[in-house]
CSV table of C-alpha atoms and ligand atoms in Angstrom, one decimal:
chain,number,residue,atom,x,y,z
A,1,UNK,CA,0.0,0.0,0.0
A,2,UNK,CA,1.1,3.6,-0.7
A,3,UNK,CA,0.1,6.1,1.9
A,4,UNK,CA,0.2,9.8,1.3
A,5,UNK,CA,0.8,11.7,4.6
A,6,UNK,CA,0.8,15.4,5.3
A,7,UNK,CA,0.3,17.8,8.2
A,8,UNK,CA,0.0,21.4,9.3
A,9,UNK,CA,-1.9,23.0,6.4
A,10,UNK,CA,-2.7,26.1,8.5
A,11,UNK,CA,-5.3,27.7,6.2
A,12,UNK,CA,-2.9,27.8,3.3
A,13,UNK,CA,-5.0,26.6,0.4
A,14,UNK,CA,-2.4,27.4,-2.3
A,15,UNK,CA,0.1,25.0,-0.7
A,16,UNK,CA,-2.6,22.4,0.0
A,17,UNK,CA,-3.7,22.4,-3.6
A,18,UNK,CA,-0.2,21.9,-4.9
A,19,UNK,CA,0.3,19.0,-2.5
A,20,UNK,CA,-3.0,17.3,-3.3
A,21,UNK,CA,-2.3,17.6,-7.0
A,22,UNK,CA,1.1,16.0,-6.6
A,23,UNK,CA,-0.4,13.2,-4.6
A,24,UNK,CA,-2.7,12.4,-7.5
A,25,UNK,CA,0.4,11.2,-9.4
A,26,UNK,CA,1.8,9.1,-6.6
A,27,UNK,CA,-0.5,6.1,-6.9
A,28,UNK,CA,-1.8,6.7,-3.4
A,29,UNK,CA,-4.1,4.1,-1.9
A,30,UNK,CA,-4.8,6.0,1.3
A,31,UNK,CA,-4.3,9.6,2.4
A,32,UNK,CA,-3.8,10.8,5.9
A,33,UNK,CA,-3.7,14.4,7.4
A,34,UNK,CA,-2.1,14.9,10.8
A,35,UNK,CA,-3.9,18.0,11.8
A,36,UNK,CA,-3.7,21.8,12.1
A,37,UNK,CA,-5.9,22.4,9.1
A,38,UNK,CA,-6.4,25.9,10.3
A,39,UNK,CA,-4.6,28.7,12.2
A,40,UNK,CA,-2.1,31.3,10.7
A,41,UNK,CA,-3.3,31.2,7.1
A,42,UNK,CA,-6.1,33.1,5.3
A,43,UNK,CA,-8.3,30.2,4.0
A,44,UNK,CA,-9.3,28.0,7.0
A,45,UNK,CA,-12.7,27.0,5.7
A,46,UNK,CA,-11.5,26.1,2.3
A,47,UNK,CA,-8.7,24.0,3.8
A,48,UNK,CA,-11.1,22.1,6.1
A,49,UNK,CA,-13.5,21.5,3.2
A,50,UNK,CA,-10.8,20.3,0.8
A,51,UNK,CA,-9.1,18.0,3.4
A,52,UNK,CA,-12.4,16.4,4.4
A,53,UNK,CA,-13.3,15.9,0.7
A,54,UNK,CA,-10.0,14.4,-0.4
A,55,UNK,CA,-8.3,12.8,2.6
A,56,UNK,CA,-9.3,9.4,4.0
A,57,UNK,CA,-8.4,10.0,7.7
A,58,UNK,CA,-7.6,13.2,9.7
A,59,UNK,CA,-6.5,13.7,13.3
A,60,UNK,CA,-6.8,16.9,15.2
A,61,UNK,CA,-4.0,19.5,15.8
A,62,UNK,CA,-3.8,22.0,18.6
A,63,UNK,CA,-4.8,24.9,16.3
A,64,UNK,CA,-7.9,23.0,15.2
A,65,UNK,CA,-9.1,22.6,18.7
A,66,UNK,CA,-8.0,26.1,19.7
A,67,UNK,CA,-10.0,27.6,16.9
A,68,UNK,CA,-13.2,26.0,18.2
A,69,UNK,CA,-12.4,26.8,21.9
A,70,UNK,CA,-11.7,23.1,22.7
A,71,UNK,CA,-8.2,24.0,24.0
A,72,UNK,CA,-6.9,27.2,25.6
A,73,UNK,CA,-4.6,29.5,23.6
A,74,UNK,CA,-2.8,30.5,26.9
A,75,UNK,CA,0.5,28.9,25.7
A,76,UNK,CA,0.3,30.3,22.1
A,77,UNK,CA,2.6,33.2,21.3
A,78,UNK,CA,0.8,36.5,20.5
A,79,UNK,CA,1.0,36.0,16.7
A,80,UNK,CA,-0.5,32.5,16.9
A,81,UNK,CA,-3.2,33.8,19.2
A,82,UNK,CA,-4.1,36.7,17.0
A,83,UNK,CA,-4.4,34.4,14.0
A,84,UNK,CA,-6.5,31.9,16.0
A,85,UNK,CA,-8.9,34.7,17.1
A,86,UNK,CA,-9.3,35.7,13.5
A,87,UNK,CA,-9.8,32.1,12.5
A,88,UNK,CA,-12.3,31.6,15.2
A,89,UNK,CA,-14.3,34.5,13.9
A,90,UNK,CA,-14.4,33.4,10.3
A,91,UNK,CA,-15.0,29.6,10.7
A,92,UNK,CA,-18.3,28.5,9.4
A,93,UNK,CA,-20.6,26.2,11.4
A,94,UNK,CA,-19.8,23.4,8.9
A,95,UNK,CA,-16.1,23.8,9.6
A,96,UNK,CA,-16.6,23.9,13.4
A,97,UNK,CA,-18.7,20.7,13.2
A,98,UNK,CA,-15.9,18.9,11.2
A,99,UNK,CA,-13.1,20.1,13.6
A,100,UNK,CA,-15.1,19.1,16.7
A,101,UNK,CA,-15.2,15.5,15.4
A,102,UNK,CA,-11.5,15.0,14.7
A,103,UNK,CA,-9.8,12.4,16.9
A,104,UNK,CA,-6.5,13.1,18.7
A,105,UNK,CA,-4.8,9.9,17.7
A,106,UNK,CA,-5.5,6.9,15.6
A,107,UNK,CA,-3.9,3.5,14.7
A,108,UNK,CA,-4.5,2.0,11.3
A,109,UNK,CA,-2.8,-1.1,9.9
A,110,UNK,CA,-0.1,-1.1,12.6
A,111,UNK,CA,0.8,2.6,12.1
A,112,UNK,CA,0.2,5.3,14.6
A,113,UNK,CA,-1.0,8.8,13.5
A,114,UNK,CA,-0.9,11.7,15.9
A,115,UNK,CA,-0.4,15.5,15.7
A,116,UNK,CA,1.9,15.9,18.7
A,117,UNK,CA,3.0,12.8,20.7
A,118,UNK,CA,1.7,9.3,21.0
A,119,UNK,CA,2.1,9.1,24.8
A,120,UNK,CA,0.0,12.2,25.7
A,121,UNK,CA,-1.5,13.6,22.5
A,122,UNK,CA,-3.6,16.2,24.4
A,123,UNK,CA,-0.5,17.7,26.0
A,124,UNK,CA,0.7,19.0,22.6
A,125,UNK,CA,4.4,18.4,23.4
A,126,UNK,CA,7.1,18.5,20.6
A,127,UNK,CA,9.5,15.8,19.7
A,128,UNK,CA,12.8,17.7,19.1
A,129,UNK,CA,15.4,15.7,21.0
A,130,UNK,CA,16.3,12.0,21.5
A,131,UNK,CA,14.9,12.3,25.0
A,132,UNK,CA,11.5,13.5,23.7
A,133,UNK,CA,11.6,10.7,21.1
A,134,UNK,CA,12.5,8.1,23.8
A,135,UNK,CA,9.3,8.9,25.7
A,136,UNK,CA,7.3,8.5,22.6
A,137,UNK,CA,9.0,5.3,21.5
A,138,UNK,CA,8.2,3.8,25.0
A,139,UNK,CA,4.5,4.6,24.5
A,140,UNK,CA,4.2,3.3,21.0
A,141,UNK,CA,2.3,0.1,20.4
A,142,UNK,CA,3.3,0.1,16.7
A,143,UNK,CA,6.7,0.2,15.1
A,144,UNK,CA,5.8,3.2,13.0
A,145,UNK,CA,4.5,6.6,14.1
A,146,UNK,CA,3.8,9.7,12.1
A,147,UNK,CA,3.6,13.1,13.7
A,148,UNK,CA,3.4,16.8,12.8
A,149,UNK,CA,3.3,19.8,15.1
A,150,UNK,CA,6.9,21.1,14.9
A,151,UNK,CA,6.8,21.9,11.2
A,152,UNK,CA,10.3,20.5,10.9
A,153,UNK,CA,10.8,17.3,8.9
A,154,UNK,CA,12.9,14.7,10.8
A,155,UNK,CA,13.0,10.9,11.4
A,156,UNK,CA,13.9,9.3,14.7
A,157,UNK,CA,14.9,5.6,14.6
A,158,UNK,CA,15.3,3.3,17.6
A,159,UNK,CA,17.2,0.0,17.1
A,160,UNK,CA,16.9,-3.3,18.9
A,161,UNK,CA,19.5,-2.1,21.4
A,162,UNK,CA,17.2,0.8,22.2
A,163,UNK,CA,19.7,3.3,20.7
A,164,UNK,CA,18.0,6.3,19.1
A,165,UNK,CA,19.4,8.1,16.1
A,166,UNK,CA,18.1,10.9,13.9
A,167,UNK,CA,18.1,10.5,10.2
A,168,UNK,CA,17.3,12.5,7.1
A,169,UNK,CA,13.6,12.0,6.3
A,170,UNK,CA,14.1,12.5,2.5
A,171,UNK,CA,14.5,8.7,2.2
A,172,UNK,CA,14.0,6.3,5.1
A,173,UNK,CA,14.1,2.5,4.7
A,174,UNK,CA,11.9,0.8,7.2
A,175,UNK,CA,13.7,-2.2,8.7
A,176,UNK,CA,12.4,-5.1,10.7
A,177,UNK,CA,13.0,-4.8,14.5
A,178,UNK,CA,13.4,-1.0,14.5
A,179,UNK,CA,10.9,1.7,15.5
A,180,UNK,CA,10.4,4.9,13.7
A,181,UNK,CA,8.9,8.3,14.5
A,182,UNK,CA,8.7,10.4,11.3
A,183,UNK,CA,7.7,14.1,11.1
A,184,UNK,CA,6.9,14.9,7.5
A,185,UNK,CA,7.0,18.7,8.1
A,186,UNK,CA,4.3,21.2,7.2
A,187,UNK,CA,2.3,21.9,4.1
A,188,UNK,CA,1.4,25.5,4.9
A,189,UNK,CA,4.1,26.9,7.1
A,190,UNK,CA,7.5,25.0,6.9
A,191,UNK,CA,10.0,26.1,9.6
A,192,UNK,CA,13.2,24.3,8.5
A,193,UNK,CA,14.5,27.1,6.3
A,194,UNK,CA,12.9,25.8,3.2
A,195,UNK,CA,9.7,27.6,2.3
A,196,UNK,CA,8.4,24.8,0.0
A,197,UNK,CA,5.4,22.7,1.1
A,198,UNK,CA,6.1,19.2,2.5
A,199,UNK,CA,4.4,15.9,2.1
A,200,UNK,CA,5.4,12.3,2.6
A,201,UNK,CA,4.8,8.9,0.9
A,202,UNK,CA,5.0,5.6,2.8
A,203,UNK,CA,5.3,2.5,0.7
A,204,UNK,CA,4.5,-0.4,3.0
A,205,UNK,CA,5.5,-3.1,0.5
A,206,UNK,CA,8.7,-1.4,-0.5
A,207,UNK,CA,9.3,-0.5,3.2
A,208,UNK,CA,10.3,3.0,2.3
A,209,UNK,CA,9.3,6.5,3.3
A,210,UNK,CA,10.1,9.5,1.2
A,211,UNK,CA,9.7,13.2,2.0
A,212,UNK,CA,9.0,15.5,-0.9
A,213,UNK,CA,9.0,19.3,-1.3
A,214,UNK,CA,7.0,21.5,-3.7
A,215,UNK,CA,7.1,25.2,-4.4
A,216,UNK,CA,3.7,27.0,-4.3
A,217,UNK,CA,2.7,30.7,-4.9
A,218,UNK,CA,3.7,32.1,-1.5
A,219,UNK,CA,3.0,35.7,-2.6
A,220,UNK,CA,-0.7,34.9,-3.3
A,221,UNK,CA,-1.1,33.7,0.2
A,222,UNK,CA,0.7,36.7,1.6
A,223,UNK,CA,-1.4,39.1,-0.3
A,224,UNK,CA,-4.6,37.6,1.2
A,225,UNK,CA,-3.0,37.7,4.7
A,226,UNK,CA,-2.2,41.4,4.3
A,227,UNK,CA,-5.8,42.0,3.3
A,228,UNK,CA,-7.1,40.3,6.4
A,229,UNK,CA,-4.6,42.2,8.6
A,230,UNK,CA,-3.0,39.0,9.9
A,231,UNK,CA,0.3,39.6,11.8
A,232,UNK,CA,3.2,40.7,9.5
A,233,UNK,CA,5.5,38.3,11.2
A,234,UNK,CA,3.4,35.4,10.1
A,235,UNK,CA,3.3,36.8,6.5
A,236,UNK,CA,7.0,37.3,6.2
A,237,UNK,CA,8.0,33.9,7.6
A,238,UNK,CA,6.3,32.1,4.7
A,239,UNK,CA,8.9,33.5,2.3
A,240,UNK,CA,11.8,32.0,4.2
A,241,UNK,CA,10.3,28.9,5.7
A,242,UNK,CA,11.2,29.8,9.3
B,301,ZN,ZN1,1.0,23.5,13.3
């Protein structure tokens, strides 16, 4: 089976459309979205609609829940909070209903999908270090786990001796006896210094994961964000991917 996986769309319909179009040519059997459909970007309703229409399974991100008052924005920085307040005001009741129903975590065909961490998905912690990854590996009941949340593509691997290493997610071969936590980056707001949209393809027969990047019309999104008076910091960061 070939599974298309992407995350952190953040109301960026231009980036989402480019990714969905590319996935049409990838012979995908199943498509998964790891949350944060909304927040930051100017087209939250269009993104919710499109993801629900085209994706087979979606889990919730912290921005999805924050936009519908299901989690507090207390720990959000001021830019994220401003964008969430704006998103909250423009969400349609149809979008709210969809976001309310999204689960925090799911396991399908021996693969875990979650926005933040598998051990406590509602705590919205990040997996940045080997220590963070260790906690998540201990909690995993599957050998493969896909996460989003940090907007930074990375793959953590734990071998049979329980040693954890970090590897380049561009191409990961999935080996028997090892465990993997893979972050396939962000569609709508990458933060690894590359502004191009990210998505991943897992080939379960070929036992391989590939991370791909695609350019999209960033200026078109920025123009809409200016019009909506969204914070300039959020507008500028899309050009540099940081
Ligand atoms: Zn996010």
